[in-house]
XYZ file of C-alpha atoms in Angstrom:
487
model
C 31.618 -4.370 3.027
C 32.808 -6.674 5.076
C 30.204 -9.012 6.166
C 31.284 -8.478 9.920
C 30.305 -4.686 9.009
C 27.051 -5.322 8.178
C 23.816 -4.621 10.474
C 22.782 -7.433 12.429
C 21.491 -10.382 10.443
C 21.167 -14.064 9.869
C 25.012 -14.193 9.596
C 25.285 -13.100 13.222
C 23.507 -15.728 15.628
C 21.985 -19.455 14.936
C 18.912 -18.513 16.564
C 15.676 -16.354 15.962
C 15.674 -13.083 17.614
C 13.318 -10.059 17.525
C 14.397 -7.002 15.250
C 16.135 -6.007 18.928
C 17.996 -9.517 19.501
C 16.004 -10.724 21.984
C 16.148 -14.583 21.438
C 12.947 -16.195 20.390
C 12.318 -19.256 21.897
C 9.139 -20.351 20.282
C 8.251 -19.482 16.553
C 5.759 -22.043 16.097
C 2.796 -20.676 18.401
C 0.977 -17.585 19.222
C 0.998 -16.735 22.803
C -2.825 -17.677 24.137
C -4.802 -17.994 27.323
C -4.601 -21.399 27.511
C -3.915 -23.819 24.821
C -6.553 -22.433 22.423
C -6.866 -18.614 22.900
C -7.828 -16.032 22.559
C -4.298 -14.725 21.361
C -2.663 -12.113 23.521
C -1.861 -8.639 22.351
C 1.108 -8.797 24.422
C 3.024 -11.418 22.097
C 5.454 -8.902 21.137
C 7.159 -11.157 18.499
C 3.918 -12.023 16.741
C 2.847 -8.420 16.806
C 6.527 -7.180 15.193
C 6.387 -10.005 12.725
C 3.238 -9.138 11.285
C 3.746 -5.437 11.562
C 6.927 -5.887 9.740
C 5.413 -8.275 7.387
C 2.488 -6.465 6.603
C 4.794 -3.068 5.608
C 6.948 -5.675 2.812
C 5.390 -4.046 -0.145
C 4.323 -0.748 -1.152
C 2.142 -0.204 -2.624
C 1.048 -3.524 -4.360
C -0.778 -5.938 -1.970
C 1.575 -8.420 -0.471
C -0.999 -11.341 -1.210
C -4.574 -11.133 -3.191
C -2.224 -8.602 -5.348
C -3.987 -10.050 -8.530
C -7.912 -9.171 -8.630
C -10.967 -7.979 -9.769
C -14.003 -6.864 -8.379
C -17.815 -6.402 -9.087
C -20.792 -4.841 -7.396
C -24.667 -6.629 -6.529
C -26.774 -7.476 -4.240
C -27.276 -10.242 -1.038
C -30.624 -11.463 -0.879
C -31.880 -13.388 2.469
C -33.858 -16.416 1.008
C -34.264 -18.340 4.419
C -35.455 -17.462 7.559
C -32.451 -17.715 9.815
C -33.615 -15.331 12.364
C -33.617 -18.137 15.068
C -29.799 -18.077 14.935
C -28.540 -14.330 14.290
C -29.630 -11.028 15.556
C -28.040 -10.102 12.341
C -29.868 -7.317 10.549
C -29.105 -7.887 7.396
C -30.258 -11.504 7.840
C -33.681 -10.711 9.258
C -35.981 -12.023 7.171
C -36.246 -13.599 3.490
C -36.335 -10.717 0.705
C -33.809 -8.365 2.470
C -31.575 -7.138 0.117
C -28.342 -6.046 0.981
C -25.706 -3.888 -1.410
C -22.099 -5.773 -1.944
C -18.834 -5.757 -3.410
C -17.001 -8.402 -4.222
C -13.102 -9.133 -5.267
C -11.732 -12.157 -6.261
C -8.159 -12.515 -6.591
C -5.302 -14.968 -6.853
C -2.835 -14.913 -3.411
C 0.624 -15.304 -4.064
C 1.740 -13.882 -7.528
C 2.074 -10.092 -8.629
C -0.559 -7.634 -9.967
C 0.225 -8.619 -13.492
C 0.532 -12.310 -13.223
C -1.472 -14.876 -15.322
C -4.804 -15.983 -13.866
C -4.310 -19.628 -15.160
C -1.242 -20.311 -12.599
C -1.947 -22.834 -9.858
C -2.728 -20.721 -7.243
C -5.625 -20.430 -3.965
C -8.070 -17.653 -5.382
C -9.495 -15.212 -3.081
C -13.225 -14.606 -2.715
C -14.247 -11.438 -0.884
C -17.407 -10.077 0.074
C -18.161 -6.521 1.907
C -21.887 -6.341 2.775
C -22.837 -2.558 3.227
C -25.662 -3.217 5.930
C -27.285 -1.352 8.014
C -25.424 -1.834 10.942
C -21.921 -0.992 9.139
C -19.898 -3.278 7.036
C -19.488 -6.818 6.992
C -16.448 -8.179 5.268
C -16.575 -11.700 4.668
C -13.035 -12.415 3.685
C -12.369 -16.110 2.408
C -10.632 -18.131 -0.356
C -12.108 -21.326 -2.688
C -10.345 -23.514 -0.385
C -12.352 -24.358 2.973
C -8.904 -24.598 4.782
C -5.199 -23.341 4.684
C -1.963 -24.553 5.267
C -1.195 -23.852 8.892
C -3.298 -23.611 12.358
C -1.494 -20.963 13.804
C -1.007 -16.981 12.355
C 2.436 -16.895 13.371
C 3.470 -19.395 10.637
C 1.774 -17.013 8.218
C 4.528 -14.834 7.117
C 6.523 -17.741 6.384
C 4.102 -20.029 4.302
C 3.450 -16.810 2.003
C 7.448 -16.385 1.850
C 8.057 -19.958 0.815
C 5.496 -19.712 -2.011
C 6.890 -16.421 -2.845
C 9.746 -16.420 -5.659
C 13.115 -17.043 -3.965
C 14.357 -13.773 -2.976
C 17.769 -14.123 -4.351
C 16.317 -15.117 -8.255
C 12.781 -13.889 -8.210
C 11.876 -17.602 -9.207
C 8.810 -19.425 -7.654
C 10.564 -22.744 -6.928
C 8.780 -26.017 -5.215
C 11.693 -26.668 -3.109
C 11.052 -23.807 -0.864
C 7.172 -24.606 -0.392
C 7.892 -28.302 0.301
C 10.951 -27.663 2.475
C 8.936 -25.435 5.091
C 5.898 -27.305 4.515
C 7.831 -30.487 5.324
C 7.479 -29.348 9.008
C 3.433 -28.336 8.915
C 1.917 -32.108 8.421
C -1.164 -30.514 8.828
C -0.338 -28.318 5.822
C -1.785 -31.822 3.610
C -5.147 -30.409 4.073
C -4.679 -27.741 1.549
C -2.347 -29.419 -0.756
C -5.601 -32.000 -1.126
C -7.109 -28.647 -2.696
C -4.126 -26.922 -4.148
C -2.939 -30.200 -5.966
C -6.288 -31.123 -6.926
C -8.041 -30.258 -10.180
C -10.032 -27.239 -8.554
C -6.111 -25.626 -8.019
C -6.967 -23.942 -11.223
C -10.417 -22.391 -11.599
C -12.121 -21.663 -15.102
C -12.728 -18.233 -14.205
C -14.273 -16.693 -11.298
C -17.777 -17.761 -11.802
C -17.491 -21.235 -11.644
C -15.466 -21.238 -8.293
C -16.644 -21.733 -5.011
C -15.808 -19.550 -1.984
C -15.242 -20.557 1.405
C -15.266 -18.189 4.590
C -12.722 -20.608 6.193
C -12.439 -19.108 9.415
C -15.044 -20.106 12.404
C -17.376 -17.181 13.320
C -19.778 -16.721 16.082
C -23.920 -16.333 14.931
C -25.394 -14.670 18.455
C -28.959 -14.364 18.867
C -30.901 -11.783 20.245
C -30.693 -13.850 23.659
C -27.207 -14.212 23.637
C -27.029 -18.107 22.424
C -23.755 -18.939 20.198
C -23.468 -20.917 17.803
C -19.919 -21.588 15.652
C -20.365 -20.998 11.765
C -18.875 -21.489 8.909
C -20.065 -19.520 5.481
C -19.962 -21.287 1.803
C -20.723 -20.085 -1.477
C -21.993 -22.445 -4.127
C -21.647 -20.965 -7.903
C -25.432 -21.454 -9.245
C -23.591 -22.182 -12.826
C -21.701 -25.048 -10.900
C -17.728 -25.544 -10.334
C -15.529 -25.705 -13.434
C -11.603 -26.046 -13.502
C -8.631 -25.926 -15.862
C -6.440 -29.352 -16.571
C -2.866 -28.280 -16.707
C -2.634 -28.159 -20.118
C -5.434 -25.751 -20.307
C -3.982 -23.658 -18.312
C -1.136 -23.143 -20.466
C -3.114 -22.318 -23.774
C -5.652 -20.290 -22.005
C -2.789 -18.183 -20.110
C -0.723 -17.950 -23.140
C -3.547 -16.439 -24.930
C -5.066 -13.839 -22.048
C -3.003 -13.119 -19.018
C -6.667 -11.667 -17.872
C -8.955 -14.311 -18.817
C -10.605 -14.525 -15.771
C -11.369 -10.784 -15.075
C -12.290 -10.832 -18.726
C -14.913 -13.088 -18.328
C -16.164 -11.450 -14.976
C -16.604 -8.190 -17.068
C -18.152 -9.473 -20.483
C -20.624 -11.782 -18.422
C -22.019 -9.050 -16.052
C -21.880 -6.429 -19.146
C -24.012 -8.930 -21.393
C -26.591 -9.363 -18.557
C -25.422 -12.647 -17.833
C -25.002 -11.932 -13.924
C -22.922 -14.344 -11.830
C -24.558 -15.940 -8.834
C -24.232 -18.064 -5.662
C -25.982 -19.437 -3.218
C -24.715 -18.721 0.616
C -24.786 -21.473 2.745
C -23.655 -22.084 6.144
C -22.835 -24.975 8.764
C -23.280 -24.609 12.227
C -21.861 -26.051 15.501
C -23.044 -25.712 19.369
C -19.605 -25.064 21.075
C -21.055 -27.286 23.948
C -21.189 -30.172 21.689
C -17.427 -29.480 20.429
C -15.297 -31.787 22.585
C -17.294 -34.725 21.330
C -15.208 -34.197 17.650
C -11.745 -36.110 16.946
C -10.512 -32.210 15.429
C -11.008 -28.959 16.954
C -13.492 -27.440 14.646
C -11.698 -23.801 15.289
C -8.532 -25.079 13.610
C -8.412 -23.575 9.902
C -6.556 -26.690 8.499
C -9.703 -28.403 8.986
C -13.294 -28.619 7.671
C -16.299 -29.674 8.725
C -17.525 -32.800 7.137
C -21.417 -31.717 5.797
C -22.398 -35.237 6.488
C -22.085 -34.698 10.568
C -22.957 -30.767 9.891
C -24.991 -30.357 6.760
C -25.069 -27.048 4.397
C -28.204 -24.510 5.456
C -29.266 -22.488 3.091
C -29.290 -18.259 3.910
C -29.215 -16.409 0.722
C -28.151 -15.542 -2.826
C -25.192 -13.561 -4.038
C -26.012 -11.712 -7.588
C -23.182 -9.466 -9.377
C -25.374 -7.103 -11.811
C -22.984 -4.252 -12.113
C -19.483 -3.738 -13.216
C -17.002 -1.457 -11.314
C -16.689 2.076 -12.489
C -12.802 2.529 -12.048
C -10.875 -0.509 -11.505
C -8.159 1.453 -9.203
C -10.773 3.193 -7.124
C -13.132 -0.076 -6.659
C -10.567 -2.972 -6.886
C -6.869 -1.594 -5.782
C -8.312 0.751 -2.886
C -10.893 -1.679 -2.136
C -9.775 -2.961 1.294
C -11.164 -6.142 3.474
C -10.693 -6.775 7.155
C -11.817 -10.141 8.960
C -12.564 -7.468 12.038
C -15.326 -5.881 10.539
C -18.387 -7.443 11.687
C -21.802 -6.194 12.613
C -23.934 -7.146 15.860
C -25.272 -11.212 15.777
C -21.938 -12.478 14.220
C -18.740 -12.700 16.088
C -15.259 -13.651 16.043
C -14.218 -17.074 17.890
C -10.679 -18.273 19.391
C -9.679 -19.317 16.061
C -5.948 -19.034 16.042
C -5.726 -17.322 12.447
C -9.031 -15.368 12.543
C -7.691 -13.757 15.974
C -4.252 -12.544 14.171
C -6.182 -11.435 10.782
C -8.033 -9.177 13.083
C -5.429 -7.024 13.857
C -2.860 -7.755 10.411
C -5.744 -6.728 7.654
C -6.540 -3.418 9.202
C -2.699 -2.917 9.557
C -2.120 -3.378 6.482
C -4.876 -1.366 4.681
C -3.767 1.403 6.999
C 0.070 0.779 5.659
C -1.119 0.433 1.938
C -3.721 3.228 1.879
C -3.900 5.252 4.819
C -4.922 5.863 8.280
C -8.120 6.963 6.727
C -8.868 4.146 4.408
C -12.200 3.399 5.535
C -13.579 6.816 4.314
C -12.729 6.154 0.418
C -16.097 5.379 -1.130
C -15.496 2.102 -2.061
C -14.887 1.052 1.844
C -16.893 3.627 3.704
C -20.066 2.361 5.602
C -23.265 3.084 3.461
C -25.331 3.744 6.859
C -24.846 6.994 9.220
C -21.506 6.848 11.091
C -19.742 8.758 13.693
C -16.721 8.534 15.758
C -13.677 11.004 17.009
C -11.151 9.848 14.655
C -9.870 13.335 13.232
C -7.214 14.051 11.020
C -4.370 11.994 9.432
C -2.822 11.620 6.226
C -5.391 11.761 3.376
C -8.418 12.567 5.444
C -10.853 14.591 3.383
C -14.014 14.584 5.431
C -15.649 17.946 6.128
C -16.253 18.337 9.671
C -16.714 21.344 11.700
C -17.751 20.439 15.100
C -16.389 21.813 18.155
C -15.967 18.520 20.588
C -14.230 15.751 19.255
C -13.926 14.021 22.681
C -16.526 11.545 24.240
C -18.531 12.248 26.461
C -19.505 15.441 26.606
C -22.325 17.878 27.885
C -22.115 19.855 24.822
C -22.967 17.267 22.308
C -25.881 14.958 22.489
C -24.115 11.678 21.054
C -24.457 8.369 22.882
C -23.903 5.238 23.125
C -25.412 2.613 21.052
C -28.099 0.269 22.159
C -26.435 -2.574 23.554
C -25.997 -6.063 21.307
C -25.234 -9.317 22.563
C -21.618 -10.585 22.399
C -20.124 -14.415 23.544
C -19.838 -13.805 27.094
C -17.869 -17.373 27.831
C -15.091 -17.197 30.409
C -11.586 -17.252 29.502
C -9.414 -19.305 31.893
C -5.929 -20.378 31.576
C -2.048 -19.635 31.919
C -0.221 -17.754 29.436
C 1.558 -20.518 27.134
C 2.902 -21.221 23.226
C 1.357 -24.554 22.353
C 0.161 -26.557 19.276
C -3.774 -27.514 18.904
C -4.068 -30.696 21.041
C -6.494 -32.661 18.249
C -3.564 -31.967 15.539
C -5.205 -35.054 13.110
C -3.667 -34.066 10.282
C -3.826 -37.045 8.018
C -7.633 -38.333 8.084
C -9.506 -35.595 6.044
C -6.938 -35.587 3.062
C -7.155 -39.475 2.769
C -10.736 -39.250 2.843
C -11.324 -36.514 0.513
C -7.928 -38.432 -1.768
C -10.349 -41.245 -1.480
C -13.889 -39.784 -2.290
C -12.104 -39.319 -5.802
C -12.384 -41.003 -9.248
C -9.145 -42.940 -10.242
C -8.445 -40.407 -13.156
C -8.717 -37.364 -10.622
C -6.297 -39.478 -7.944
C -3.950 -39.853 -11.100
C -3.571 -36.164 -11.732
C -3.352 -35.438 -7.930
C -0.725 -37.660 -7.763
C 1.206 -36.908 -10.874
C 1.316 -32.674 -9.433
C 3.043 -34.114 -6.475
C 5.415 -36.131 -8.157
C 6.194 -33.053 -10.607
C 6.819 -30.888 -7.277
C 8.809 -33.788 -5.504
C 10.880 -33.912 -8.524
C 12.712 -30.496 -8.294
C 16.512 -31.339 -8.429
C 16.890 -29.333 -5.393
C 14.617 -31.805 -3.164
C 16.795 -33.905 -1.021
C 16.240 -37.419 -0.034
C 15.292 -36.674 3.400
C 12.674 -33.982 2.236
C 11.242 -36.452 -0.187
C 10.818 -39.108 2.157
C 9.192 -36.868 4.565
C 6.450 -36.078 2.222
C 6.379 -39.320 0.816
C 5.824 -40.796 4.710
C 3.006 -38.212 5.277
C 1.100 -38.755 2.091
C 1.162 -42.548 2.961
C -0.103 -42.082 6.242
C -3.128 -40.244 4.342
C -3.358 -43.267 2.106
C -1.785 -46.626 1.546
C -2.604 -46.120 -2.119
C 0.275 -43.614 -2.333
C 2.354 -46.603 -1.808
C 2.551 -47.724 -4.993
C 4.620 -44.991 -6.324
C 6.510 -44.750 -3.234
C 9.808 -46.800 -4.698
C 10.113 -45.267 -8.167
C 10.190 -41.633 -6.811
C 12.483 -42.555 -4.229
C 14.759 -43.776 -7.054
C 14.848 -40.853 -8.543
């Protein structure tokens, strides 16, 4: 078929458009109320972009396809009832059943678990007030601060659509437009980029949530999982050896450890910020490309996570296990974190596409507490119901509203606009992290950058941009500027 007879495609216009052909004048920033949010659902291009992105693959997950799960419990060890009215955090000693899924982010379901890649760390709490899904990674930050660029980040890291080969020129080309990605690269190219296994891996909630106490007082919060057995990583050489021997080494290690009674355990810590004080910071605490310095916002212990039971069936409790950051419980709420705001929509939309509109009926996803709604019928609805009233309210049915619980009540004021978070400050944190390492760790980090920037398709322009960025991160990078530029 002649090119001019093809359906509308990238060949037809020099600028971005919607699927309907309308011009897109800003594909970098979500439409928000004021410069920070919340994000508006009327951002048609944002919703269209995510709705299409979450339907690109079936039935395998687009991201986090390669994963392993285990079951256990979370136990409160420290009283934080003065910070939140969440029932499952009400007192020390309270236990809540959980299921946890670990994963790699980019690669396919059958890929080796030794590839350099962020790892997912997702916990589903089956609380008495419904499910709370704490969906995070083993890095505390992400490559971009605005969710509208999330599909592009994943596309850049995924294999070339023409050759199906993952190539650094694609990654560094795209991220050269995102200096904020340096924060995540300071973890990605660090030793922690290849964990030894899932048991020896940290977890971070990444997103900023809100803790709400019974009076309605709010604090920003970040969640952190620290393994009791310590953090261990593979060198690049060890990863090649381990991956060449067993491409499922981390899944096997998790399964065998639990089967042997060597139950993996993590401590849960939180960091909190009073929203009234956020303007005093030199970064935006809701910016997902920033971590909160622990010397300013110390870790506060909360509880422990113990995985003491292997899953019964890989398909039903791993492949059909579905997480959604929108699933919160009273006492925990969202913030105007731009990434979180869009993930609340995108994750549920993904699961409804991948597993069907009734994915929350599946045993692994269903709440363990009593629940009720009027969501009837649809594909794969297997719940037996014999009610005659499927609407609310009704004088023939005594169901009522639940008791009111507090949520953040801050006033949203601002004009509709697409804009960048003001306090970008892209270079300080990755620089501080780099300077905190021992010289040998710095050398390994630099060597991985050199290897990536030596991709034969990396242009002089792209290489110069990255060297400029890295020199702003730390003047120590200057020593390899000239040798790399001459290659």
